[in-house]
Structure formats: C-alpha cells, structure tokens
C-alpha cells in the first residue's frame, strides 16, 4: 500500500506534536515511514531504530546526515545487512553515475571524503558532480577543474557564473568546445574574442553570446539581422537598441509565432531573461520605461525601490498583474494597495514573503476575505492564525479541496473539524489534518489502533 492509501498515517508521521511512542508505532507501516521521512528535524534514536527494524534499504537511504544522531550513524555503519549498511552510499554513487545533482555535503558523506579530496577523484563523473555542487569553491579549485582532462567536468565547472572564469583562462575556455557556450554567455568579451565566437557555426554559441550582459553596441548590431527568434527577443531587451528597433524585433517574433513557430512562441512567452541593466540605469532613463508596451521592462522597473511616487501610482495600476505584484513588494506600499491587490487576485504563495506578510498589510482585514467569491482569495483568509472557528467551518463546507486543506492545516482548527477532515475524500486533506499539531494525542492513538499498529 502506498502512502496515498493511508494518508492518516503519512500525515501523522509529519505531525510535529506526535509523541515518540506514536512515531515508533508508525515506523511499522510503509505509509508511516513515508511520513516520517518527510518529518522536519532530527529523528529520535528510538524512531530511527524502528524505521531500520521495519524498513529496508530504501528506508535506510533516508537515515543520514543531521537527520540522525552519531549513535544511529554508527549503528547503520555496523549493520549486518550490506544493503542497509551501504544504502546511502549506494544511492549517492548511483546518482553520480547517472549525472543527477546532489548537494556537496551528500557527496562528502556518500564517499567519506572531504570536497577538497573529491576534486581529484579518479572518477570523472564524481569530479563533475563536485563541480556542479560546490558553488563557493576557491579560485584555485576552479582552476584545477577548468584544466580537467574530462570535458564533462570542465562543462560542469563553467555552467554557473560563479565562481567564474579568471581573465587568464578566458581565451582557453572560449576555444574549448566543451565550455565555449557556457563561458560565452557571461564573461566580458574582447572584440577579437567576439569575432572568433561569431565565426563559430554552433547555434548554441551564438545564442549564448547574444545573452551576454557585457556586449557593446557594436556587438549587438551584429545580431540585429539574425532570424533566430530567441536571439531576436534577447536583442529586443538589450540596452543598446532604440525603441524602433525593439518594436521591429518583437513584431518579427510575433509574426513567426503567428506562422506557427514553436521556437518563437517559447522565445516570446517563456524566455525568462530579464533586462538586468535596467535596474542599474540612472533614474531618468528607467522612468522612461513606464510607458513601455513590453511587460518585461515595466516588471523590472517595478522591482526597483527608488522610484518617485507618481511612478508607483502608475505601476500599481499597471494592466499586468505580475507588474502590480512586483510593485507591491516595495517597503512603503500603502495598506490599501496591498489589500486591494490581494482581495482581487489572492496571494502569490510560491514567492516569499507573502504579500499578506508585508509590514503594511492590514492583517485585521484577513478574516473578511472569507466572504469573497473566489476560492483563491478565500484561502488567503487562512493566513490569519486567529481566524474564528465560525469562519473555519464555512471554509470547510465549501466545495473546493483547496479550502479544506487550508482548514486542515490551520492552528485554530477544532477537534470536531479535524475529525471531519480526517474522513475527507481527498487524501491530501486527510494527510494535512493528520499532520496538524492540534490533533489530540488520543486521536493519534486511535488512528494507529484502527490501522492495526
């Protein structure tokens, strides 16, 4: 049985208020172990021991690092079953072998060696994994990786802009097919380096150069007749093109979209590259983009923090929601602007801090959101930790599972509401109710008894 078939047990495993004896009993069930694996913080030794006793090597993979005590680490290291003893090590090495990314601490634990030693490991895939995971490595280590004989290692070492490519390495890297596109996208280019890259027939390299933030006006001019829609959009966002050229480039890509080009569709609507230069431009230059017909420029402008009051008034009334939401994150957003925005569209729950957590948001108004017609807006009311029980009951009676999950997670939920939500048809609602620290201990034990634990 998967955890979805027993969401009460899975949720109970995550419950921060569950006593140790409950967690030990949960370890005897697959769904309970699944919940325990998602539990925050270190597992008590008795719980980890129970998971080892009832689980298998897939359970042992989860018992590593700071999640367990040194005593449990020794217990696993001495385990008589090789599959359990070596579970985490085997997992890490399998991930490295297939090229999957892992944190640098996991690599150190899996191989039992410090990152400084792993840089020189005989296994090229491991060296590449270290280059991918060790973001703040010293430049001396970076130089060693840039000189690595394996092209995959060099590529991993140059994939991110940090720690960067020292000036003395740039010519060598730009001549290296394994890393040329990576490096061409972010290092300052001399005219000779730029000319050499433009002679390259690799489309990936041209796209990388086009996105380089250090291009001069002369370099940008070389791209203005390129038909690649991705390059056209990037050029349209350059600081070195005038309004007429910007409109022409966007119009060309829109025409490609209308003709059925998927690449143009992606370039126009899914290209996340922002005109970062706009944030650093003088205020007078930035203000001119308040009238830009292109959302991305107004969005970047809205992420600035030093605009005059009139600019904020216009951005707060922008036709694009994401521009208004970006503007609302400035430190001195008026309370009425924040409330109006959230009341009309809800909050942006994948971006922290939430708009309702803004110091100027009128928190006392949250409970009035219960009366709004949109379920996404009503859900925002649940951000009030003292939401009255009557309001919670109303939300629990709504048709949307989104609201039921929110009630199930709420700190002010009653025993009666939790009891009802523990029998909801949506397993995610049940899981959330079982994970609520307000769940009485007696009810936790009843869940275990019913499950035969």
CSV table of N, CA and C in Angstrom, one decimal, residues 343-430:
chain,number,residue,atom,x,y,z
A,343,UNK,N,-7.1,41.1,-2.4
A,343,UNK,CA,-8.5,40.9,-2.4
A,343,UNK,C,-9.0,40.6,-3.8
A,344,UNK,N,-8.4,41.1,-4.8
A,344,UNK,CA,-8.8,40.9,-6.2
A,344,UNK,C,-8.2,39.6,-6.8
A,345,UNK,N,-7.0,39.3,-6.3
A,345,UNK,CA,-6.3,38.2,-7.0
A,345,UNK,C,-5.7,37.1,-6.1
A,346,UNK,N,-5.9,37.2,-4.8
A,346,UNK,CA,-5.2,36.3,-3.9
A,346,UNK,C,-3.8,36.6,-3.8
A,347,UNK,N,-3.0,35.7,-3.1
A,347,UNK,CA,-1.6,36.0,-2.8
A,347,UNK,C,-0.8,35.1,-3.8
A,348,UNK,N,0.5,35.4,-3.8
A,348,UNK,CA,1.5,34.6,-4.6
A,348,UNK,C,2.2,33.6,-3.7
A,349,UNK,N,1.7,32.4,-3.5
A,349,UNK,CA,2.1,31.5,-2.5
A,349,UNK,C,3.5,30.9,-2.8
A,350,UNK,N,3.9,31.0,-4.0
A,350,UNK,CA,5.2,30.4,-4.3
A,350,UNK,C,6.4,31.4,-4.2
A,351,UNK,N,6.0,32.6,-3.8
A,351,UNK,CA,7.0,33.7,-3.6
A,351,UNK,C,7.0,34.1,-2.1
A,352,UNK,N,8.1,34.1,-1.5
A,352,UNK,CA,8.1,34.5,-0.1
A,352,UNK,C,9.0,35.8,0.1
A,353,UNK,N,8.7,36.7,1.0
A,353,UNK,CA,7.5,36.6,1.9
A,353,UNK,C,6.2,36.9,1.1
A,354,UNK,N,5.1,36.4,1.7
A,354,UNK,CA,3.8,36.7,1.0
A,354,UNK,C,3.5,38.2,1.1
A,355,UNK,N,2.6,38.6,0.2
A,355,UNK,CA,2.1,40.0,0.3
A,355,UNK,C,1.4,40.2,1.6
A,356,UNK,N,0.7,39.2,2.1
A,356,UNK,CA,0.0,39.5,3.4
A,356,UNK,C,0.9,39.6,4.6
A,357,UNK,N,2.2,39.2,4.3
A,357,UNK,CA,3.2,39.3,5.4
A,357,UNK,C,4.0,40.6,5.3
A,358,UNK,N,3.6,41.5,4.3
A,358,UNK,CA,4.2,42.8,4.2
A,358,UNK,C,3.9,43.6,5.5
A,359,UNK,N,4.8,44.3,6.0
A,359,UNK,CA,4.6,45.1,7.3
A,359,UNK,C,3.4,46.0,7.2
A,360,UNK,N,3.0,46.5,6.0
A,360,UNK,CA,1.9,47.4,5.9
A,360,UNK,C,0.6,46.8,5.5
A,361,UNK,N,0.6,45.5,5.4
A,361,UNK,CA,-0.7,44.8,5.0
A,361,UNK,C,-1.6,44.9,6.3
A,362,UNK,N,-2.9,45.3,6.1
A,362,UNK,CA,-3.8,45.3,7.2
A,362,UNK,C,-4.3,43.9,7.6
A,363,UNK,N,-3.5,43.3,8.5
A,363,UNK,CA,-3.8,41.9,8.9
A,363,UNK,C,-5.2,41.7,9.4
A,364,UNK,N,-5.8,42.8,10.1
A,364,UNK,CA,-7.1,42.7,10.6
A,364,UNK,C,-8.2,42.4,9.6
A,365,UNK,N,-7.8,42.7,8.3
A,365,UNK,CA,-8.8,42.6,7.2
A,365,UNK,C,-8.8,41.2,6.7
A,366,UNK,N,-7.9,40.3,7.1
A,366,UNK,CA,-7.8,39.0,6.5
A,366,UNK,C,-9.1,38.2,6.7
A,367,UNK,N,-9.7,38.3,7.8
A,367,UNK,CA,-10.9,37.4,8.1
A,367,UNK,C,-12.1,37.8,7.2
A,368,UNK,N,-12.0,39.1,6.7
A,368,UNK,CA,-13.1,39.5,5.8
A,368,UNK,C,-13.0,38.8,4.4
A,369,UNK,N,-11.9,38.2,4.1
A,369,UNK,CA,-11.7,37.6,2.8
A,369,UNK,C,-12.6,36.3,2.7
A,370,UNK,N,-13.0,35.8,3.8
A,370,UNK,CA,-13.9,34.7,3.8
A,370,UNK,C,-15.2,34.9,3.0
A,371,UNK,N,-15.6,36.1,2.9
A,371,UNK,CA,-16.8,36.5,2.1
A,371,UNK,C,-16.6,36.7,0.7
A,372,UNK,N,-15.3,36.6,0.2
A,372,UNK,CA,-15.1,36.8,-1.2
A,372,UNK,C,-15.5,35.6,-2.1
A,373,UNK,N,-15.9,35.8,-3.3
A,373,UNK,CA,-16.4,34.7,-4.2
A,373,UNK,C,-15.3,33.8,-4.7
A,374,UNK,N,-14.1,34.3,-4.9
A,374,UNK,CA,-13.0,33.5,-5.4
A,374,UNK,C,-12.4,32.6,-4.3
A,375,UNK,N,-12.3,31.2,-4.5
A,375,UNK,CA,-11.7,30.4,-3.5
A,375,UNK,C,-10.3,30.7,-3.3
A,376,UNK,N,-9.5,31.2,-4.3
A,376,UNK,CA,-8.1,31.6,-4.1
A,376,UNK,C,-8.0,32.7,-3.1
A,377,UNK,N,-9.0,33.6,-3.2
A,377,UNK,CA,-9.0,34.8,-2.3
A,377,UNK,C,-9.4,34.3,-0.9
A,378,UNK,N,-10.4,33.5,-0.8
A,378,UNK,CA,-10.9,33.0,0.5
A,378,UNK,C,-9.8,32.2,1.2
A,379,UNK,N,-9.0,31.5,0.4
A,379,UNK,CA,-7.8,30.8,1.0
A,379,UNK,C,-6.9,31.7,1.8
A,380,UNK,N,-6.8,32.9,1.3
A,380,UNK,CA,-5.9,33.9,1.9
A,380,UNK,C,-6.3,34.2,3.4
A,381,UNK,N,-7.6,34.1,3.6
A,381,UNK,CA,-8.1,34.4,5.0
A,381,UNK,C,-7.5,33.4,6.0
A,382,UNK,N,-7.0,32.2,5.5
A,382,UNK,CA,-6.4,31.2,6.4
A,382,UNK,C,-5.0,31.7,6.9
A,383,UNK,N,-4.5,32.7,6.3
A,383,UNK,CA,-3.2,33.2,6.8
A,383,UNK,C,-3.4,34.0,8.1
A,384,UNK,N,-4.6,34.2,8.6
A,384,UNK,CA,-4.9,34.7,9.9
A,384,UNK,C,-4.9,33.6,10.9
A,385,UNK,N,-3.8,33.5,11.8
A,385,UNK,CA,-3.8,32.3,12.7
A,385,UNK,C,-4.9,32.3,13.7
A,386,UNK,N,-5.6,33.4,13.9
A,386,UNK,CA,-6.7,33.5,14.9
A,386,UNK,C,-8.0,33.6,14.2
A,387,UNK,N,-8.1,33.1,13.0
A,387,UNK,CA,-9.3,33.1,12.2
A,387,UNK,C,-10.4,32.4,13.1
A,388,UNK,N,-11.6,33.0,13.3
A,388,UNK,CA,-12.6,32.5,14.1
A,388,UNK,C,-13.1,31.1,13.6
A,389,UNK,N,-13.5,30.3,14.6
A,389,UNK,CA,-13.9,28.9,14.3
A,389,UNK,C,-15.1,29.0,13.3
A,390,UNK,N,-16.0,29.9,13.4
A,390,UNK,CA,-17.2,30.0,12.5
A,390,UNK,C,-16.7,30.2,11.1
A,391,UNK,N,-15.6,31.0,10.9
A,391,UNK,CA,-15.1,31.2,9.5
A,391,UNK,C,-14.5,29.9,9.0
A,392,UNK,N,-13.8,29.2,9.9
A,392,UNK,CA,-13.2,27.9,9.5
A,392,UNK,C,-14.3,26.9,9.1
A,393,UNK,N,-15.4,26.9,9.8
A,393,UNK,CA,-16.5,26.0,9.5
A,393,UNK,C,-17.0,26.3,8.1
A,394,UNK,N,-17.2,27.6,7.8
A,394,UNK,CA,-17.7,28.0,6.5
A,394,UNK,C,-16.7,27.5,5.4
A,395,UNK,N,-15.4,27.7,5.6
A,395,UNK,CA,-14.5,27.3,4.6
A,395,UNK,C,-14.4,25.8,4.4
A,396,UNK,N,-14.6,25.0,5.5
A,396,UNK,CA,-14.7,23.6,5.4
A,396,UNK,C,-15.9,23.1,4.7
A,397,UNK,N,-16.9,23.9,4.6
A,397,UNK,CA,-18.2,23.5,3.9
A,397,UNK,C,-18.2,23.9,2.5
A,398,UNK,N,-17.1,24.5,2.0
A,398,UNK,CA,-17.0,24.9,0.6
A,398,UNK,C,-16.8,23.7,-0.2
A,399,UNK,N,-16.9,23.9,-1.5
A,399,UNK,CA,-16.8,22.8,-2.5
A,399,UNK,C,-15.3,22.5,-2.8
A,400,UNK,N,-14.4,23.4,-2.6
A,400,UNK,CA,-13.0,23.3,-3.1
A,400,UNK,C,-12.1,22.6,-2.1
A,401,UNK,N,-11.4,21.6,-2.5
A,401,UNK,CA,-10.5,20.9,-1.7
A,401,UNK,C,-9.3,21.8,-1.2
A,402,UNK,N,-9.0,22.8,-2.0
A,402,UNK,CA,-8.0,23.8,-1.6
A,402,UNK,C,-8.3,24.4,-0.3
A,403,UNK,N,-9.6,24.7,-0.1
A,403,UNK,CA,-10.0,25.3,1.2
A,403,UNK,C,-10.0,24.3,2.3
A,404,UNK,N,-10.4,23.1,2.0
A,404,UNK,CA,-10.4,22.0,3.0
A,404,UNK,C,-9.0,21.8,3.5
A,405,UNK,N,-8.0,21.8,2.6
A,405,UNK,CA,-6.6,21.6,3.0
A,405,UNK,C,-6.2,22.7,3.9
A,406,UNK,N,-6.6,23.9,3.5
A,406,UNK,CA,-6.2,25.1,4.3
A,406,UNK,C,-6.7,25.0,5.8
A,407,UNK,N,-8.0,24.6,5.9
A,407,UNK,CA,-8.6,24.5,7.2
A,407,UNK,C,-7.9,23.4,8.0
A,408,UNK,N,-7.6,22.3,7.3
A,408,UNK,CA,-6.9,21.1,8.0
A,408,UNK,C,-5.6,21.5,8.5
A,409,UNK,N,-4.9,22.5,7.9
A,409,UNK,CA,-3.6,22.9,8.4
A,409,UNK,C,-3.6,24.1,9.4
A,410,UNK,N,-4.8,24.6,9.6
A,410,UNK,CA,-4.9,25.9,10.4
A,410,UNK,C,-4.7,25.6,11.9
A,411,UNK,N,-4.0,26.4,12.6
A,411,UNK,CA,-3.7,26.2,14.0
A,411,UNK,C,-4.9,26.4,14.9
A,412,UNK,N,-6.0,27.0,14.5
A,412,UNK,CA,-7.2,27.3,15.3
A,412,UNK,C,-8.3,26.3,15.0
A,413,UNK,N,-8.0,25.2,14.2
A,413,UNK,CA,-9.0,24.3,13.9
A,413,UNK,C,-9.4,23.5,15.1
A,414,UNK,N,-10.7,23.2,15.2
A,414,UNK,CA,-11.3,22.4,16.4
A,414,UNK,C,-11.1,20.9,16.2
A,415,UNK,N,-11.3,20.2,17.3
A,415,UNK,CA,-11.2,18.8,17.3
A,415,UNK,C,-12.3,18.2,16.3
A,416,UNK,N,-13.5,18.8,16.4
A,416,UNK,CA,-14.6,18.4,15.6
A,416,UNK,C,-14.3,18.5,14.1
A,417,UNK,N,-13.7,19.7,13.7
A,417,UNK,CA,-13.4,19.9,12.3
A,417,UNK,C,-12.3,18.9,11.8
A,418,UNK,N,-11.3,18.7,12.7
A,418,UNK,CA,-10.3,17.8,12.3
A,418,UNK,C,-10.8,16.4,12.1
A,419,UNK,N,-11.7,16.0,13.0
A,419,UNK,CA,-12.4,14.7,12.9
A,419,UNK,C,-13.1,14.5,11.5
A,420,UNK,N,-13.8,15.6,11.2
A,420,UNK,CA,-14.5,15.5,9.9
A,420,UNK,C,-13.5,15.5,8.7
A,421,UNK,N,-12.4,16.3,8.8
A,421,UNK,CA,-11.5,16.3,7.7
A,421,UNK,C,-10.6,15.1,7.6
A,422,UNK,N,-10.5,14.3,8.7
A,422,UNK,CA,-9.8,13.1,8.6
A,422,UNK,C,-10.5,12.0,7.8
A,423,UNK,N,-11.8,12.3,7.5
A,423,UNK,CA,-12.5,11.3,6.7
A,423,UNK,C,-12.9,11.9,5.3
A,424,UNK,N,-12.2,13.0,4.9
A,424,UNK,CA,-12.4,13.7,3.6
A,424,UNK,C,-12.1,12.7,2.5
A,425,UNK,N,-12.7,12.9,1.3
A,425,UNK,CA,-12.4,12.0,0.2
A,425,UNK,C,-11.1,12.4,-0.4
A,426,UNK,N,-10.6,13.6,-0.2
A,426,UNK,CA,-9.3,14.0,-0.8
A,426,UNK,C,-8.2,13.5,0.1
A,427,UNK,N,-7.3,12.6,-0.3
A,427,UNK,CA,-6.2,12.1,0.6
A,427,UNK,C,-5.3,13.3,1.0
A,428,UNK,N,-5.1,14.3,0.3
A,428,UNK,CA,-4.2,15.4,0.7
A,428,UNK,C,-4.8,16.2,1.8
A,429,UNK,N,-6.1,16.3,1.9
A,429,UNK,CA,-6.8,16.9,3.0
A,429,UNK,C,-6.6,16.1,4.3
A,430,UNK,N,-6.8,14.8,4.1
A,430,UNK,CA,-6.6,13.8,5.2
A,430,UNK,C,-5.2,13.9,5.8
